[in-house]
XYZ file of C-alpha atoms in Angstrom:
424
model
C -92.077 124.593 131.737
C -89.749 121.141 131.525
C -85.951 121.555 131.727
C -84.076 120.574 128.964
C -80.385 119.426 128.802
C -78.081 121.075 126.263
C -77.774 117.724 123.988
C -74.230 117.183 122.209
C -75.338 116.300 119.018
C -73.712 119.582 118.323
C -70.436 118.950 119.693
C -70.274 115.730 117.857
C -71.220 116.930 114.618
C -69.700 120.644 114.910
C -66.379 120.279 116.936
C -65.424 123.630 115.731
C -67.353 126.542 116.676
C -67.054 129.947 115.043
C -63.539 131.475 115.888
C -65.235 134.591 117.538
C -67.103 132.725 120.072
C -64.121 130.457 120.993
C -62.362 131.251 124.250
C -58.891 133.099 123.567
C -55.981 130.448 123.660
C -54.141 132.507 126.621
C -52.669 130.847 128.988
C -50.241 131.502 132.116
C -48.847 128.207 133.155
C -47.075 125.064 131.540
C -50.160 122.734 132.783
C -52.483 124.382 130.491
C -50.463 125.738 127.553
C -49.006 121.886 126.852
C -45.511 123.183 127.965
C -45.166 119.900 129.837
C -41.538 118.163 129.453
C -43.053 115.453 127.640
C -42.821 113.574 124.050
C -46.004 113.763 121.980
C -45.514 111.699 118.678
C -42.202 112.027 119.011
C -41.462 115.529 119.642
C -40.691 117.181 123.276
C -41.411 120.589 124.567
C -38.300 122.376 125.871
C -38.191 125.404 128.271
C -35.457 128.086 128.901
C -36.781 130.470 131.574
C -40.326 131.899 130.272
C -40.114 130.651 126.792
C -40.697 127.180 125.208
C -39.688 125.449 122.069
C -39.427 121.762 120.581
C -36.885 119.083 120.209
C -37.253 115.129 118.550
C -36.685 112.282 120.675
C -32.798 112.119 119.688
C -32.302 115.738 120.744
C -32.253 117.338 117.473
C -33.449 120.699 118.493
C -36.842 121.447 116.122
C -37.644 125.238 117.592
C -35.363 127.258 120.006
C -36.882 128.563 123.142
C -38.624 131.638 121.630
C -42.509 131.112 122.145
C -43.923 132.559 124.978
C -46.645 129.798 124.895
C -47.159 126.698 123.107
C -49.800 124.130 122.490
C -49.391 120.197 122.317
C -48.807 119.522 118.597
C -51.827 118.153 116.879
C -50.808 115.862 114.102
C -48.428 117.537 112.274
C -49.176 121.193 113.362
C -48.666 123.090 116.761
C -50.161 126.557 117.606
C -47.601 128.780 119.156
C -47.638 132.297 121.021
C -45.697 135.320 120.469
C -47.232 136.794 123.053
C -50.728 137.347 124.467
C -53.089 137.680 121.394
C -50.448 136.961 118.938
C -50.294 133.160 117.368
C -49.309 131.250 114.671
C -49.029 127.544 113.562
C -45.756 125.558 113.135
C -45.166 122.355 111.501
C -43.218 119.034 112.438
C -39.961 120.503 111.183
C -40.316 123.822 113.295
C -41.259 125.955 109.987
C -43.677 128.810 110.851
C -46.163 128.083 108.288
C -48.620 131.083 110.079
C -46.110 133.424 111.639
C -47.246 134.371 115.165
C -48.292 137.818 114.561
C -52.368 137.129 114.186
C -55.215 137.185 116.882
C -56.110 133.676 116.313
C -55.295 130.675 113.980
C -57.059 127.255 113.640
C -55.633 123.661 112.904
C -56.152 122.845 109.327
C -59.483 121.548 107.976
C -59.632 120.218 104.413
C -56.137 121.962 103.634
C -57.063 125.411 105.083
C -56.177 127.326 107.747
C -58.727 130.173 109.226
C -56.969 133.096 110.549
C -57.921 136.186 112.285
C -56.339 139.247 111.719
C -57.542 142.760 113.304
C -61.394 141.065 113.828
C -61.725 139.946 110.078
C -61.010 136.217 109.025
C -59.465 134.654 105.858
C -58.102 131.505 105.135
C -54.275 130.218 104.244
C -53.130 126.895 103.241
C -50.587 124.338 104.822
C -47.786 126.260 102.753
C -48.653 129.394 104.329
C -50.237 130.950 101.057
C -52.977 133.219 102.071
C -56.059 131.611 99.711
C -59.001 133.425 100.640
C -58.544 137.391 101.838
C -59.578 138.839 105.401
C -63.307 139.587 104.356
C -65.482 138.124 107.285
C -66.034 139.336 110.733
C -66.703 135.668 111.715
C -65.983 132.433 109.794
C -65.888 128.516 110.873
C -63.387 126.018 109.646
C -64.161 123.988 106.561
C -66.218 121.015 106.500
C -67.487 119.310 103.350
C -66.031 121.821 100.783
C -67.442 124.742 102.561
C -67.218 127.287 105.486
C -69.496 129.397 107.687
C -68.885 133.219 107.182
C -70.530 136.121 108.567
C -71.486 138.894 106.099
C -72.180 142.543 107.013
C -75.390 143.605 104.557
C -75.528 147.243 106.419
C -74.325 148.176 109.544
C -77.005 146.697 111.903
C -77.599 143.530 109.505
C -75.121 140.358 109.609
C -76.460 137.327 107.824
C -74.695 133.821 107.723
C -73.628 132.040 104.343
C -70.824 129.558 102.735
C -68.014 129.963 100.828
C -66.053 127.233 99.090
C -62.794 126.578 99.115
C -61.832 129.080 96.383
C -63.566 132.051 98.451
C -66.634 132.021 96.457
C -70.298 132.480 98.108
C -71.598 128.942 97.441
C -74.619 129.351 99.410
C -75.737 133.089 99.776
C -75.728 134.894 103.074
C -79.550 134.719 104.296
C -79.474 133.081 107.377
C -79.690 134.270 111.082
C -77.123 131.783 111.777
C -75.525 128.924 110.309
C -73.302 125.743 111.439
C -70.791 123.775 109.540
C -71.977 121.022 107.653
C -71.764 117.055 108.303
C -72.987 114.033 106.510
C -74.041 116.384 103.757
C -76.527 118.903 106.035
C -76.157 121.881 108.199
C -78.325 123.576 110.783
C -79.335 126.998 109.822
C -81.545 129.524 112.048
C -84.141 132.194 110.717
C -86.607 133.927 113.080
C -85.559 132.219 116.368
C -86.347 128.692 114.561
C -84.046 125.727 113.368
C -84.097 124.019 110.252
C -81.462 121.833 107.877
C -80.229 122.459 104.574
C -78.331 120.439 101.791
C -74.826 121.156 100.014
C -76.554 122.961 97.529
C -78.322 125.350 100.105
C -81.728 123.615 99.646
C -83.880 123.559 102.290
C -84.826 120.358 103.290
C -86.087 120.564 106.983
C -87.982 123.874 107.115
C -86.855 126.438 109.837
C -89.899 125.741 112.305
C -88.152 123.682 115.282
C -87.280 125.447 118.392
C -84.539 122.809 118.990
C -82.620 120.972 116.464
C -79.449 118.961 116.211
C -76.796 118.389 113.754
C -76.844 115.178 111.412
C -74.704 112.495 113.306
C -74.510 108.595 111.937
C -77.839 109.729 109.531
C -79.429 111.019 112.716
C -80.877 113.868 114.070
C -83.117 115.209 116.876
C -85.792 117.978 116.245
C -88.589 119.197 118.370
C -89.442 122.093 121.085
C -89.664 122.358 124.817
C -92.622 120.018 124.842
C -90.671 116.952 123.466
C -88.122 115.936 121.010
C -88.107 113.306 118.668
C -85.676 111.337 116.444
C -85.320 111.717 112.625
C -83.233 109.920 110.250
C -82.095 111.599 106.959
C -85.229 110.675 104.945
C -86.785 112.945 107.385
C -88.957 110.380 108.733
C -89.813 110.528 112.494
C -88.468 107.302 114.387
C -89.862 108.302 117.525
C -92.679 110.167 119.045
C -91.983 113.925 120.549
C -91.820 112.476 123.884
C -88.055 112.994 125.277
C -87.304 115.783 127.305
C -83.507 115.826 126.645
C -80.951 113.735 124.221
C -77.799 113.615 125.856
C -75.286 112.047 123.382
C -74.765 108.956 121.333
C -71.928 106.200 121.885
C -71.870 102.539 121.171
C -74.717 102.925 118.867
C -76.874 103.795 121.714
C -78.387 107.149 122.311
C -78.630 108.314 125.573
C -82.173 110.014 126.617
C -84.346 111.246 129.001
C -88.279 110.657 128.916
C -90.573 111.100 132.265
C -87.511 112.213 134.444
C -85.916 109.085 134.016
C -82.784 108.083 131.683
C -82.737 105.243 129.320
C -81.283 104.294 125.536
C -82.747 104.068 122.270
C -80.764 102.348 119.342
C -80.114 103.634 115.761
C -83.719 102.969 114.824
C -85.390 104.750 117.787
C -86.231 101.923 119.878
C -86.110 102.481 123.567
C -83.958 99.232 123.801
C -83.102 100.312 127.523
C -86.098 101.578 129.183
C -86.207 105.204 130.882
C -86.024 103.844 134.384
C -82.650 105.024 135.603
C -82.249 108.415 137.859
C -79.174 109.017 136.390
C -76.926 107.284 133.386
C -73.694 107.859 131.478
C -72.934 106.977 127.874
C -71.585 103.592 127.060
C -67.856 103.008 126.942
C -66.197 99.849 125.625
C -70.023 98.677 125.789
C -70.958 99.604 129.222
C -72.662 102.289 130.693
C -73.025 103.255 134.581
C -76.622 103.777 135.636
C -78.200 104.802 138.770
C -81.353 104.024 140.801
C -82.202 105.380 144.339
C -78.614 106.373 144.863
C -77.187 103.372 144.040
C -75.007 102.655 140.808
C -74.379 99.355 138.642
C -73.178 98.837 135.143
C -75.093 97.696 131.992
C -74.108 96.094 128.514
C -75.798 97.417 125.501
C -78.481 95.263 125.476
C -79.545 96.633 129.339
C -78.347 93.486 131.059
C -76.726 94.056 134.354
C -72.936 93.369 134.356
C -72.347 95.267 137.951
C -75.434 95.250 140.309
C -76.798 98.186 141.188
C -75.511 98.509 144.553
C -72.458 100.640 144.684
C -72.017 104.167 145.682
C -71.144 107.524 143.977
C -70.244 110.083 146.385
C -69.910 112.834 143.739
C -66.460 113.467 144.150
C -65.561 110.749 141.511
C -68.824 110.654 139.667
C -67.310 111.436 136.531
C -65.051 108.576 136.262
C -67.376 105.631 136.631
C -66.441 104.630 133.390
C -64.180 102.367 131.785
C -60.461 102.948 131.170
C -58.055 100.265 129.874
C -60.670 97.528 130.804
C -61.188 98.662 134.436
C -64.119 101.126 135.819
C -63.661 102.681 139.401
C -66.402 101.480 141.785
C -66.869 102.843 145.239
C -68.893 101.355 148.651
C -69.179 102.371 151.757
C -66.435 105.172 151.284
C -64.229 103.005 149.528
C -62.806 102.575 145.979
C -62.161 99.492 144.006
C -62.076 98.436 139.927
C -64.061 96.208 138.473
C -63.403 94.728 134.812
C -65.629 94.410 131.638
C -67.514 91.344 133.221
C -68.227 93.299 136.333
C -65.809 91.400 138.406
C -64.140 93.046 141.303
C -60.267 92.363 140.335
C -59.117 95.334 142.558
C -60.471 95.184 146.088
C -62.488 97.819 147.355
C -59.846 99.047 149.899
C -58.635 102.388 149.062
C -59.665 105.664 150.542
C -59.614 107.392 147.322
C -58.654 106.690 143.622
C -58.623 107.553 139.884
C -59.183 105.775 136.965
C -56.312 104.059 134.681
C -54.024 105.710 132.375
C -50.735 104.251 130.872
C -51.652 101.037 132.594
C -51.443 102.447 136.000
C -53.996 103.868 138.930
C -53.579 106.249 141.579
C -54.786 104.961 144.679
C -54.875 106.070 148.211
C -54.277 104.116 151.448
C -53.076 106.424 153.808
C -50.720 107.818 151.405
C -50.763 107.706 147.253
C -49.429 104.989 145.262
C -50.176 103.432 142.001
C -51.249 99.942 141.089
C -51.265 98.090 137.902
C -54.683 96.513 136.150
C -53.938 93.309 137.968
C -54.253 95.390 141.258
C -50.583 94.642 141.927
C -48.670 97.784 143.669
C -46.639 99.243 140.911
C -45.138 102.174 143.326
C -45.829 102.084 146.939
C -48.038 104.711 148.626
C -45.587 107.522 149.634
C -47.175 110.556 147.938
C -49.227 113.470 149.665
C -51.036 113.424 146.257
C -50.774 111.355 143.152
C -52.633 112.250 139.638
C -53.813 109.875 136.382
C -51.073 109.743 134.065
C -51.442 111.780 130.774
C -49.076 111.687 127.983
C -46.592 109.486 129.897
C -46.278 111.930 133.134
C -48.283 112.318 136.479
C -48.026 115.011 138.962
C -47.250 114.368 142.356
C -46.631 115.828 145.836
C -43.621 114.483 147.865
C -42.548 116.072 151.110
C -44.708 119.140 150.228
C -43.458 119.570 146.674
C -44.683 119.038 143.463
C -43.236 116.689 141.060
C -43.486 115.130 137.649
C -42.927 111.068 137.355
C -42.909 108.980 134.595
C -44.337 105.586 133.871
C -41.160 103.866 135.222
C -41.779 106.023 138.616
C -38.789 108.172 137.783
C -38.730 112.093 138.697
C -38.640 113.858 135.579
C -39.476 117.483 136.291
C -38.562 119.575 139.805
C -36.408 116.706 140.951
C -33.785 118.403 143.444
C -35.293 117.237 146.574
C -36.436 113.928 145.124
C -35.222 110.768 144.448
C -34.312 109.492 140.877
C -36.645 106.589 141.178
C -39.753 105.806 143.362
C -39.805 102.184 142.672
């Protein structure tokens, strides 16, 4: 039997899985819970012992250090935790839109916040008013005016349907499983097969496929373990059922596998880059890394070679062979450098190790770790035992055996007792 990759059209179309299937947001350190003392959209996390709060860039306190864990701000809202398993939502003014007493909350979608209270789900608006009672054992966030809900028909039977923003059952619970809507269609499951329904609940693709993706950019994939085909929303097959896996879509190119090799389709289903590569990545900034016989190179969206397929990939940095800020990490004979979008090596292949660019800087190792800018000029000389890529304007470095945080100016900003004020 052929082995299939889990294609990520589901991830593109359905970024919010059902709440009861998400991992609990329970974290124990500042790295994972977003408690970095950095500014995100003009708001900084603060810390006092084991508790966290927020302040503005001018120093104005938004929220005192009263929360056990906090997430990063997502637009106007941030998830906060009073303790394990008790969370809520605050806005940028520090007001508790949803008090931190619930098992789970979502970020707002279409003006409504999904809340889990003792295993049942309901919805609040962004003013903190409950709009839909705690009724269902499972729910999704709203998409296109509808949310998936699980309904207990009896002690043994659970079926899935859809409610509207007033809590009314818009599509009756009759599916073995159901997914949120995207582009006017939703995937539903019945008798271990998948189909598509429209916003009225009408079946537009019968539940006959073993594998079915959601609709993205007017396209979806369907098929079985014997092969997948690309369809458009007119329900017209654009390809035969010959693909073993559908990986993802980016830059109007769809990464597919056929005959154990990888290539790319355009949005009409034409194989514009043939399936001849042993491995391949998604396009980013019009470029994609591909592999033949353990050697790597870079193509453009027309399949033209940008970087010759003659470079190594030891696997340690394999996920980083993509462009960030106009630079791609390349490896040859165990050394690392960077090329630009034209495939020119603009930072020599001379480093023992390296990461991709963020915030205009990349960590590189030549004996010790330091940082270079996008022209390859040293920005911070190599003095660190380890240096991470920047994220939200901060990087983690190890200096004289101790872990510190550094900003993009080279200044120490966390755990600075035994560190210089600046490494520049």
